[in-house]
Tab-separated table of C-alpha atoms in Angstrom:
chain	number	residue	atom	x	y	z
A	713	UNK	CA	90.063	125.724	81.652
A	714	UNK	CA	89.512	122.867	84.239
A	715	UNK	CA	92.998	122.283	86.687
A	716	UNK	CA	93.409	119.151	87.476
A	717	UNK	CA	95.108	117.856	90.715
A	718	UNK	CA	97.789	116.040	88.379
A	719	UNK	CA	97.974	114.934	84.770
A	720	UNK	CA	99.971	111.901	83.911
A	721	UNK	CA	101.293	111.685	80.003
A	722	UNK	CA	102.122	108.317	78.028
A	723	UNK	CA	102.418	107.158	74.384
A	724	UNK	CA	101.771	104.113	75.890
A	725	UNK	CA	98.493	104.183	77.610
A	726	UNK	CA	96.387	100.993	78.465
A	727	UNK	CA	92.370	101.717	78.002
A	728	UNK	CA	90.009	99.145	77.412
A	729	UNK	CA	89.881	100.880	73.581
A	730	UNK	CA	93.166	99.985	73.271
A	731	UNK	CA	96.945	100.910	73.671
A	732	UNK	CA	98.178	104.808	72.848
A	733	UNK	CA	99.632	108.361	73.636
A	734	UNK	CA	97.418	109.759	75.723
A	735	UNK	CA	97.251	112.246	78.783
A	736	UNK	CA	95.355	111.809	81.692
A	737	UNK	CA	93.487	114.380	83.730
A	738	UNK	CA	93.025	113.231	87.630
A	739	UNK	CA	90.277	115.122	90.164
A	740	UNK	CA	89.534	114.176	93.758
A	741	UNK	CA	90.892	110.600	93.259
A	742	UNK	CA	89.708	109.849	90.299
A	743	UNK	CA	89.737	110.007	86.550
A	744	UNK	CA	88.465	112.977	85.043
A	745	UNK	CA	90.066	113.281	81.682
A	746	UNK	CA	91.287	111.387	78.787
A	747	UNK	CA	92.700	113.853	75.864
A	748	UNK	CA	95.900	113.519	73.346
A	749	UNK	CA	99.299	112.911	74.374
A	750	UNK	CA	100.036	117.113	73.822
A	751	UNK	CA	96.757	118.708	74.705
A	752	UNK	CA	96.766	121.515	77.396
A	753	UNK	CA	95.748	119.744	80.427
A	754	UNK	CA	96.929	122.493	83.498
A	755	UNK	CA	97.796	121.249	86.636
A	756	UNK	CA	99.354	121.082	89.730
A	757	UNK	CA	101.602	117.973	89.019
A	758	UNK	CA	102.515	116.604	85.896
A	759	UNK	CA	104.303	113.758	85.208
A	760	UNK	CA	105.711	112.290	81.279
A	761	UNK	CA	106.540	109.122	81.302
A	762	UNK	CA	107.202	109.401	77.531
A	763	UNK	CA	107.471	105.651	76.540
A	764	UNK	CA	107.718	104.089	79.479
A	765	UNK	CA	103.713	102.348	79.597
A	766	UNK	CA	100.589	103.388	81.860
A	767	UNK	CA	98.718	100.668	83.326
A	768	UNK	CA	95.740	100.570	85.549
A	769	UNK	CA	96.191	99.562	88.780
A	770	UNK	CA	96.257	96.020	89.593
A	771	UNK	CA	93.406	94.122	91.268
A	772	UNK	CA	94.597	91.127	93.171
A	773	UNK	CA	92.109	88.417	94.056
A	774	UNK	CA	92.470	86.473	97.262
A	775	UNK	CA	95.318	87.723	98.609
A	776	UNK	CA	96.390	86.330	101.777
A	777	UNK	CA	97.344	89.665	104.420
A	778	UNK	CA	98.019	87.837	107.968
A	779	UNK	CA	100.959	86.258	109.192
A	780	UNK	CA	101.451	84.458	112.097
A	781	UNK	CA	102.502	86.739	115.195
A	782	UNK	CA	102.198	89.840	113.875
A	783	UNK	CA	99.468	92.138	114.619
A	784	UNK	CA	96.407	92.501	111.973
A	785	UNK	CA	97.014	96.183	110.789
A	786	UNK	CA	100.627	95.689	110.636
A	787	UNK	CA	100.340	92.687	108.314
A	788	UNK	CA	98.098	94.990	106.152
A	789	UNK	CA	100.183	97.894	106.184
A	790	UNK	CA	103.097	94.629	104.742
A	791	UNK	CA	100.659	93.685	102.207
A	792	UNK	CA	100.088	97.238	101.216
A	793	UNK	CA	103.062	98.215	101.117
A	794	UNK	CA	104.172	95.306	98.566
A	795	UNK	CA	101.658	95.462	96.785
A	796	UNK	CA	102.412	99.236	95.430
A	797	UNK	CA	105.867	97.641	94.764
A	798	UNK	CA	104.356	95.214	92.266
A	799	UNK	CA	101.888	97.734	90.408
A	800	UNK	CA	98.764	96.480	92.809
A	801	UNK	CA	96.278	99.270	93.800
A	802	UNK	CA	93.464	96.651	94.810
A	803	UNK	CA	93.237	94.073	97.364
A	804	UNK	CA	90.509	91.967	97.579
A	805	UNK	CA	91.542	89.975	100.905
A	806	UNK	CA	91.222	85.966	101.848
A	807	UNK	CA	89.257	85.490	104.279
A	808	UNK	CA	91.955	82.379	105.836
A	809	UNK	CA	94.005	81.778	106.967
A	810	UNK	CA	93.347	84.793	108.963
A	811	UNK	CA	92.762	85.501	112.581
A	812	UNK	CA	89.882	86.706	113.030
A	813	UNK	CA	89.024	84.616	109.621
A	814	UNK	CA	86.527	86.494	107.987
A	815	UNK	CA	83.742	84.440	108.669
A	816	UNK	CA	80.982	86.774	109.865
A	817	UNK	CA	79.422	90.972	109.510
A	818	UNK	CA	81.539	91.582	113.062
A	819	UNK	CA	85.087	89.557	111.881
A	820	UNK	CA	85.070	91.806	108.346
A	821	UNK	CA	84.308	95.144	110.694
A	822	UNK	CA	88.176	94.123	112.298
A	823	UNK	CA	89.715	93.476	109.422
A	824	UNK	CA	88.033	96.992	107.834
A	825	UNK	CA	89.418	98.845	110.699
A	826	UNK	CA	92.783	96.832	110.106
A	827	UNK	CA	93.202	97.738	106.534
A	828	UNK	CA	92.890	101.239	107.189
A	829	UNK	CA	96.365	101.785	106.837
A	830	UNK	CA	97.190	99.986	103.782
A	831	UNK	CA	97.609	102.721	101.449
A	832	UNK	CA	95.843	100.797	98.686
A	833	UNK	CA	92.014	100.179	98.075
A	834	UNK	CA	91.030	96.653	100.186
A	835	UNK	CA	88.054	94.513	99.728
A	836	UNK	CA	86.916	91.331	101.257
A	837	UNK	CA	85.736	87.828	100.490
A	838	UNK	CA	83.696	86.130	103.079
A	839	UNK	CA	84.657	82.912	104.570
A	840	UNK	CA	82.229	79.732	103.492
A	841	UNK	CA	82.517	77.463	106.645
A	842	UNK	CA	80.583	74.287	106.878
A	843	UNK	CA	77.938	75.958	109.552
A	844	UNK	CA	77.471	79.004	107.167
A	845	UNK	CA	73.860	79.597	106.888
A	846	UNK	CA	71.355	81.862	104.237
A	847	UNK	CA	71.561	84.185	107.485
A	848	UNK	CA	75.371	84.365	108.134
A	849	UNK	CA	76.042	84.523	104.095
A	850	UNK	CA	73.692	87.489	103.559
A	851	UNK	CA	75.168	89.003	106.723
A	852	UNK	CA	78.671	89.078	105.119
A	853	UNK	CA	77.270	90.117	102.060
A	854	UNK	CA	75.535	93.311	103.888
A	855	UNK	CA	78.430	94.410	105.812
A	856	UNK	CA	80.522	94.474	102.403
A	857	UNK	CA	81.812	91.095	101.308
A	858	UNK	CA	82.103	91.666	97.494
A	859	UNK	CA	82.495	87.463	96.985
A	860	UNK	CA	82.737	84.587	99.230
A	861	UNK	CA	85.613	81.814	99.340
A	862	UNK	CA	85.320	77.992	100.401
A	863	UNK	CA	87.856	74.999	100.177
A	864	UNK	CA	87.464	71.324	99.087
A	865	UNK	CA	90.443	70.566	100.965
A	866	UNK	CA	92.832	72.705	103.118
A	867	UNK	CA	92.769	76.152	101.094
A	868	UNK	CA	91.812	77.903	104.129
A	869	UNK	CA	92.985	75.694	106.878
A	870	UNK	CA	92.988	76.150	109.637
A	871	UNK	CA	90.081	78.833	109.667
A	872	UNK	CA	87.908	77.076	106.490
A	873	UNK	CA	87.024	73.107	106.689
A	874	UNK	CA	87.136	71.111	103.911
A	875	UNK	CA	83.062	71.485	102.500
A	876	UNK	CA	81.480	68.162	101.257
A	877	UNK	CA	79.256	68.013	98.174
A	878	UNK	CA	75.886	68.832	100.116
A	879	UNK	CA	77.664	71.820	102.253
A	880	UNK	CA	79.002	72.720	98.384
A	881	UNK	CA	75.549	72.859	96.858
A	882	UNK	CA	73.489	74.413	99.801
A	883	UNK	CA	76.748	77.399	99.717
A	884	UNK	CA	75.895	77.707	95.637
A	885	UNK	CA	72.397	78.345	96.068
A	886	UNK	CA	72.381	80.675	98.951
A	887	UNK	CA	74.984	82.822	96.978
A	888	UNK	CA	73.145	82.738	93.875
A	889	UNK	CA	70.339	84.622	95.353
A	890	UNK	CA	73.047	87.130	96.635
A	891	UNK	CA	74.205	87.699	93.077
A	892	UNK	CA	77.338	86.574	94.054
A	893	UNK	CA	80.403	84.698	93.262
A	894	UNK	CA	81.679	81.599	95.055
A	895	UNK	CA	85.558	81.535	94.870
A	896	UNK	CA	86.899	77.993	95.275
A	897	UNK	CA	90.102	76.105	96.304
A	898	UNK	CA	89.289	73.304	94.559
A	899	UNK	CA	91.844	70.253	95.449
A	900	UNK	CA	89.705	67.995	96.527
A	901	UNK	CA	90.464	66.691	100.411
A	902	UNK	CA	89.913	63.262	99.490
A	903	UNK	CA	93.297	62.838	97.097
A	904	UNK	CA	95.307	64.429	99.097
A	905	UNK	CA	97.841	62.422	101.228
A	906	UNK	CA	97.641	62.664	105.344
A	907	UNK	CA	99.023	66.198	106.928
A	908	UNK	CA	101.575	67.569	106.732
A	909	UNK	CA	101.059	67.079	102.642
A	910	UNK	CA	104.016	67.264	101.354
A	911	UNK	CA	104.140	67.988	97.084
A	912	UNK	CA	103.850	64.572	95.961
A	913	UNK	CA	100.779	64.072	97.890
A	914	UNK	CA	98.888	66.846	95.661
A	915	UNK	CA	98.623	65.357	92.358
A	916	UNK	CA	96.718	67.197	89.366
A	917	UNK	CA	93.873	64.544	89.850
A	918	UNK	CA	92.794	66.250	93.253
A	919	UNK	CA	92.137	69.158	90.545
A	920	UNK	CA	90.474	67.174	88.683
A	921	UNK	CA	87.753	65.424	90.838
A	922	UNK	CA	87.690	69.066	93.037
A	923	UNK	CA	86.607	70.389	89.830
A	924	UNK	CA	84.332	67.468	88.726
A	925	UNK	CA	82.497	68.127	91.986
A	926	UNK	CA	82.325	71.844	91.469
A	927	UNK	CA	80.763	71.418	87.973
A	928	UNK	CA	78.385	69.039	89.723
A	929	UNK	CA	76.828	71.493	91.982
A	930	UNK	CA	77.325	74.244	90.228
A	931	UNK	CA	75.105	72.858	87.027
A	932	UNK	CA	72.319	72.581	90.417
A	933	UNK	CA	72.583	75.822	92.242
A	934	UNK	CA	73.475	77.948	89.279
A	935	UNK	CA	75.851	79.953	91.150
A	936	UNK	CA	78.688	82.247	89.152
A	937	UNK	CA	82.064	79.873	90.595
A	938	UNK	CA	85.841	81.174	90.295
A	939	UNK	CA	88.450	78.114	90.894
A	940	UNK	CA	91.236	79.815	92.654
A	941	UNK	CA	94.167	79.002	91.675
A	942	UNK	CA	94.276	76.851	88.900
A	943	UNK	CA	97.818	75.053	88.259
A	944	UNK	CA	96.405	71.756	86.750
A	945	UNK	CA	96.921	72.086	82.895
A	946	UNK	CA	95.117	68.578	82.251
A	947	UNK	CA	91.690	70.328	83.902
A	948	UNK	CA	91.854	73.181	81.389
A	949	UNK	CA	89.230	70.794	78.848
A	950	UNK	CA	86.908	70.365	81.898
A	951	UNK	CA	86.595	73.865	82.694
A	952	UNK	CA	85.794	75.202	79.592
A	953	UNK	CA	83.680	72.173	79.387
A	954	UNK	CA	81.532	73.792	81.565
A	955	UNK	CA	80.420	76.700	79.544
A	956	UNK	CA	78.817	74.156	77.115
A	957	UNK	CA	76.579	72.762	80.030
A	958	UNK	CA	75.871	75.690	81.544
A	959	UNK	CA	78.160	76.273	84.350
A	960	UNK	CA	79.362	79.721	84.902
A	961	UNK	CA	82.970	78.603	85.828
A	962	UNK	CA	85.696	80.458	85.124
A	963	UNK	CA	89.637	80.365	86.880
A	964	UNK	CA	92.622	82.184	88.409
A	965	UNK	CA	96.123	81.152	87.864
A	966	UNK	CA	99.259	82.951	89.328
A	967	UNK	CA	102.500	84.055	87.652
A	968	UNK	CA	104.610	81.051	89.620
A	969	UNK	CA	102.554	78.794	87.747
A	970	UNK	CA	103.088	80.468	84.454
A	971	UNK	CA	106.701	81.292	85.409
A	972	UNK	CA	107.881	78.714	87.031
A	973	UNK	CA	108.091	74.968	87.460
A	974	UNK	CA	109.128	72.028	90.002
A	975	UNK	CA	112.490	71.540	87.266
A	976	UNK	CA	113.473	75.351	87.372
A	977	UNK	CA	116.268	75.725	88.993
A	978	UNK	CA	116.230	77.257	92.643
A	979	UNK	CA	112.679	76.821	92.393
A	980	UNK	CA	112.507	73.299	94.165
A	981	UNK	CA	111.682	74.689	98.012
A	982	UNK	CA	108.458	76.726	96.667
A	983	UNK	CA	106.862	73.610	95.229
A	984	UNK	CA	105.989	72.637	98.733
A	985	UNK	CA	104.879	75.907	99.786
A	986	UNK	CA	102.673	76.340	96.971
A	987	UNK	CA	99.003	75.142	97.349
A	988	UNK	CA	98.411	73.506	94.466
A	989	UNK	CA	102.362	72.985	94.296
A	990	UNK	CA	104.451	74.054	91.158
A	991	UNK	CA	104.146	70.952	88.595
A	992	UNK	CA	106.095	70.206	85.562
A	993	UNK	CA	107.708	72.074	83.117
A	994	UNK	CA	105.182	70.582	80.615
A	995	UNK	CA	102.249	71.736	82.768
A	996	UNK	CA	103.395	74.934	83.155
A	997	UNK	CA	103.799	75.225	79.012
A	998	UNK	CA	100.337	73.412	78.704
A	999	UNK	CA	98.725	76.094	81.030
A	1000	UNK	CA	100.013	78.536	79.037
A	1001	UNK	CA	98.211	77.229	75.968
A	1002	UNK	CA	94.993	77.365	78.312
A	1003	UNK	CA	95.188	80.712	79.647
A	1004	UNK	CA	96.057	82.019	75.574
A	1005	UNK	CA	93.373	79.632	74.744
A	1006	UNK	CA	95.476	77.888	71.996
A	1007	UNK	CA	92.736	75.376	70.144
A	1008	UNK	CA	90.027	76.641	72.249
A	1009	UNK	CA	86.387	77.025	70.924
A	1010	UNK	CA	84.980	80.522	70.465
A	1011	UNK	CA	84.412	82.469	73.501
A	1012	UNK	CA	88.501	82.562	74.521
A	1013	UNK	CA	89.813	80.913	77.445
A	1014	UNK	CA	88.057	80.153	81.176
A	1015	UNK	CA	91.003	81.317	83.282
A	1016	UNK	CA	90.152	85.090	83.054
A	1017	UNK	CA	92.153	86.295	86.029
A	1018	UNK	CA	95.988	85.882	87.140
A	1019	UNK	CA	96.739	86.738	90.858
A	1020	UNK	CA	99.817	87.071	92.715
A	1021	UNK	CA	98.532	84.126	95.210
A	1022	UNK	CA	100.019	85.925	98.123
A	1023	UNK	CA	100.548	83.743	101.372
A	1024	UNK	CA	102.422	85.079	103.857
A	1025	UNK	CA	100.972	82.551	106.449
A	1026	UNK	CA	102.705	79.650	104.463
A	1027	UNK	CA	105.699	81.543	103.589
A	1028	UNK	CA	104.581	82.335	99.747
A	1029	UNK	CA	105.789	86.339	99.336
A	1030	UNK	CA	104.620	86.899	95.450
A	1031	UNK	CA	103.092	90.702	95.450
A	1032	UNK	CA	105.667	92.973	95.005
A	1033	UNK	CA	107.555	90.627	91.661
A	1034	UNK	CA	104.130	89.228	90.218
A	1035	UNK	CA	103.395	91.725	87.931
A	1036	UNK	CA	107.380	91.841	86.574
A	1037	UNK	CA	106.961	88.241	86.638
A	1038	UNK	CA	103.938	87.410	84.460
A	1039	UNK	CA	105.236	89.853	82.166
A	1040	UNK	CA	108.463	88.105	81.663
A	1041	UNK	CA	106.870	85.330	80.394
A	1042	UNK	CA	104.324	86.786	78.433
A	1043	UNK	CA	106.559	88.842	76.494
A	1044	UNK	CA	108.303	85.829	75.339
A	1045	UNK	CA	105.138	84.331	73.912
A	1046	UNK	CA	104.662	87.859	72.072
A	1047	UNK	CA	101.711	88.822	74.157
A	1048	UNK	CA	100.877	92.353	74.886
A	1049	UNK	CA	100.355	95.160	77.414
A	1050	UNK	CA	96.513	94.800	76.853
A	1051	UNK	CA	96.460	91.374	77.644
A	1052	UNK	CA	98.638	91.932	80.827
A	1053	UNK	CA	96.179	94.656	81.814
A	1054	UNK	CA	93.126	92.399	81.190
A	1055	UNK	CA	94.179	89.606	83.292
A	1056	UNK	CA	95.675	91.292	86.251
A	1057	UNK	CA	92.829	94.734	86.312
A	1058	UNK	CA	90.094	94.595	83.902
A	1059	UNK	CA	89.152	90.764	84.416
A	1060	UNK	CA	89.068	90.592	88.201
A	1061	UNK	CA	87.547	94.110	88.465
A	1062	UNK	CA	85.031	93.018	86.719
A	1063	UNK	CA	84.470	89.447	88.022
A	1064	UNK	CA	83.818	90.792	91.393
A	1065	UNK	CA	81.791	94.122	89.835
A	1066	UNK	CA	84.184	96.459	90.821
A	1067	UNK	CA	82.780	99.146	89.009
A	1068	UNK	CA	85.247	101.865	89.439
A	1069	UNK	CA	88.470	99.597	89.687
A	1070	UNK	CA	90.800	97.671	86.476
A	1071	UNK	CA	90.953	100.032	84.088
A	1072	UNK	CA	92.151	103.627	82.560
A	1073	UNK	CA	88.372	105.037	81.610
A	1074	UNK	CA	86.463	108.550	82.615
A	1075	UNK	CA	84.903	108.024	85.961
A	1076	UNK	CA	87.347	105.206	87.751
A	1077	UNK	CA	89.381	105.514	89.881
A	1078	UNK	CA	93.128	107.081	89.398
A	1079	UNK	CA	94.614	103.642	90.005
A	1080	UNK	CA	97.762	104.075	87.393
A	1081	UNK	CA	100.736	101.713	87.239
A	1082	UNK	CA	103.806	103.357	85.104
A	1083	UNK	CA	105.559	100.371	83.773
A	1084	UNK	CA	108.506	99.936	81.812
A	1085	UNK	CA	108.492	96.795	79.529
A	1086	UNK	CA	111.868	96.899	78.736
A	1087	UNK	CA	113.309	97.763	81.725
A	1088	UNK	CA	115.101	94.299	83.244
A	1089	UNK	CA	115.053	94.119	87.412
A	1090	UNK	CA	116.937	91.973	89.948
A	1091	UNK	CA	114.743	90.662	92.514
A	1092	UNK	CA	117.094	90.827	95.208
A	1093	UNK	CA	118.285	87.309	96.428
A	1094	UNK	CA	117.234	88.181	100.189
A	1095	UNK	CA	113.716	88.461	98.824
A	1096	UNK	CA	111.431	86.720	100.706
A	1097	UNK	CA	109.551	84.400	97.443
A	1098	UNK	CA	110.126	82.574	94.916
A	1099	UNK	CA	111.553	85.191	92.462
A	1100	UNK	CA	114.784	85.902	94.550
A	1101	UNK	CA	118.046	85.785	92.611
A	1102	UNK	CA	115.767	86.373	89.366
A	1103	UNK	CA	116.115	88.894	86.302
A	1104	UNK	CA	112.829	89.818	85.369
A	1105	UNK	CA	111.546	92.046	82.253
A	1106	UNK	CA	109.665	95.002	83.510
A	1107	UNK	CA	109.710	97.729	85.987
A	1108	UNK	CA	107.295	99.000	87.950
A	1109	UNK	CA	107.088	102.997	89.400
A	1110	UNK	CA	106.059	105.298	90.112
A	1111	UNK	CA	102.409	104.145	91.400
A	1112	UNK	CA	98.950	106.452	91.882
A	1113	UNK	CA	96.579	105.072	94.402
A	1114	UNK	CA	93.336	106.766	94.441
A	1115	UNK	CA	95.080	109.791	92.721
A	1116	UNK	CA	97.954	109.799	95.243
A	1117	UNK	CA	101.361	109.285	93.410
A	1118	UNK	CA	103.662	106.834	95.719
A	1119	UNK	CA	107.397	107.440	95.001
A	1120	UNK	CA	109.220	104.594	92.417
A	1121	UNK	CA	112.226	104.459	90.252
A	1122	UNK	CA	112.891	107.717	89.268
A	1123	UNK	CA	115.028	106.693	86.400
A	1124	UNK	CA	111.428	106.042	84.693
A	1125	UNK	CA	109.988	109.662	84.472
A	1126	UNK	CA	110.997	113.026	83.876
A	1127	UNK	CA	109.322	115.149	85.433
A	1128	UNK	CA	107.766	118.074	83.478
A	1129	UNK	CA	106.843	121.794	84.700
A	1130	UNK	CA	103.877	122.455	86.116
A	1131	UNK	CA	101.150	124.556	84.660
């Protein structure tokens, strides 16, 4: 009989088939085995969680790594280090604001050697500047960008300009003979107020037209678009508008939208950090609708992904709560483990065609997440975001990265004896 390097037990495992006792056999990193909650599985670690749930690894899209004055790999090692926290095994880094910003094959090669240390799986989007050209895209693409980012506004300032509507379209088409994906801050530059913009210079309509414009070029280029983040509840029709013309637009909201608002208590100091800012209580209800797809045609909703939207350069410290977060407010709209799973791992995994990342199957990684959904958590109120002071539903630990367990609460598994 095969021994694996560990085995990791749940009646509450998260597969793509669905949600049930299972055990899991992991090899060299990755998944090897998937057999009943009791079969034999020898190894030499093995871990019950018993009822507390197995997730797959998180895959967090656009996360910003570098803050100002501290050194590249140690801002990494920071982001890595959070991110096990929060149940995230997959970073796919911003390109800005980032020095170097990833902007070219040589820029990605520093940030590669950077990341080394991060103890979780990184990945990079390529920086869309306005002097990008077919040359400099397919560059980035070669040395291992899996997408490419731009801004309508200041999403990347100071390292990505603002693109206009021709940069926009001539960006689209050179990615779309890449076969890649054009992620997009899409307030557009034009309805924002003067810098510094302050929250009440950032109205939902700068969503709107960014997204008018995106639609515009993307229905001429044909290129596969992700609008990143998406806070603007009233834009929800337009996107999945776009489907019906032919657009291939979906979105990515984060857990402060869902969570909280610009009325929630404590919460006030984060709308101005936030880019979009936190809105009203009513948009954050009505973006709930959107992302469950409440009234929506057939085909579900167009915001497929939720990320932690991670910004350490503008203060915004969301990876290690994000996961506990989103899950406190799902759970009060009745939603599931699947769903949780889907949005934060098997969505952007597959999104960006991370073929061995998001989800519990033969053949992927061993990205695993125990997670107790029960479990309530004080983020502490020295955290550094905008969960501090907060008691959230759900915690997270211990964490397997590539097959390596990282230490977490103890309280949530027992260990069993080894083969």
């Amino acid at each position: 009989m095969i021994e694996f390097d560990s085995v990791v037990r749940s009646r509450c495992v998260v597969t793509p088939e669905g949600v049930g006792p299972l055990s899991v056999g992991i090899r060299d990193g990755r998944i090897e085995a998937l057999d009943d909650y009791t079969a034999p599985m020898p190894a030499r670690e093995a871990t019950d969680l018993e009822e507390v749930a197995l997730l797959p690894g998180s895959v967090d899209v656009g996360t910003g790594v570098h803050e100002p004055g501290r050194g590249l790999a140690a801002c990494y090692r920071a982001a890595g280090e959070a991110a096990l926290r929060g149940g995230v095994t997959t970073l796919v880094a911003a390109p800005a604001p980032a020095h170097p910003p990833v902007t070219c094959a040589a820029s990605l090669q520093v940030h590669r050697s950077a990341a080394a240390g991060a103890g979780v799986s990184v990945y990079f989007l390529g920086g869309v500047t306005q002097g990008s050209g077919p040359l400099d895209l397919a560059d980035l693409r070669a040395a291992g960008a899996v997408a490419f980012h731009c801004s309508l506004s200041d999403g990347g300032a100071p390292d990505l300009a603002a693109l206009d509507d021709p940069q926009l379209r001539k960006a689209m088409a050179e990615l779309a003979t890449l076969d890649a994906v054009l992620l997009v801050h899409g307030e557009d530059a034009a309805e924002l107020g003067t810098p510094p913009v302050s929250a009440e210079q950032r109205p939902a309509t700068a969503e709107r037209r960014g997204m008018e414009r995106v639609v515009a070029a993307a229905r001429v280029a044909g290129a596969r678009t992700h609008v990143t983040p998406f806070s603007a509840a009233e834009c929800a029709a337009l996107l999945a508008a776009a489907g019906s013309v032919g657009v291939g637009l979906t979105a990515q909201t984060c857990p402060h939208y869902l969570c909280l608002s610009a009325e929630t208590p404590g919460a006030e100091p984060w709308a101005h950090v936030c880019r979009p800012p936190l809105r009203s209580d009513a948009n954050r209800k009505a973006l709930w609708s959107a992302l469950l797809a409440e009234g929506a045609p057939p085909g579900g909703s167009a915001i497929t992904t939720v990320g932690s939207g991670h910004l350490p350069s503008h203060g915004l410290f969301t990876l290690a709560w994000s996961l506990s977060a989103l899950w406190t407010a799902a759970r009060r709209r009745g939603r599931g483990l699947a769903e949780l799973a889907r949005w934060t791992a098997g969505a952007p995994a597959e999104l960006l065609g991370l073929a061995g990342k998001g989800r519990i199957a033969v053949g992927c990684d061993a990205d695993l997440v125990a997670f107790d959904p029960v479990r309530r958590v004080t983020v502490p109120p020295t955290d550094p975001g905008p969960y501090a002071g907060r008691e959230l539903t759900g915690a997270v630990g211990p964490v397997w990265a590539s097959g390596r367990r990282v230490p977490g609460p103890e309280a949530l598994t027992r260990p069993e004896p080894t083969a």
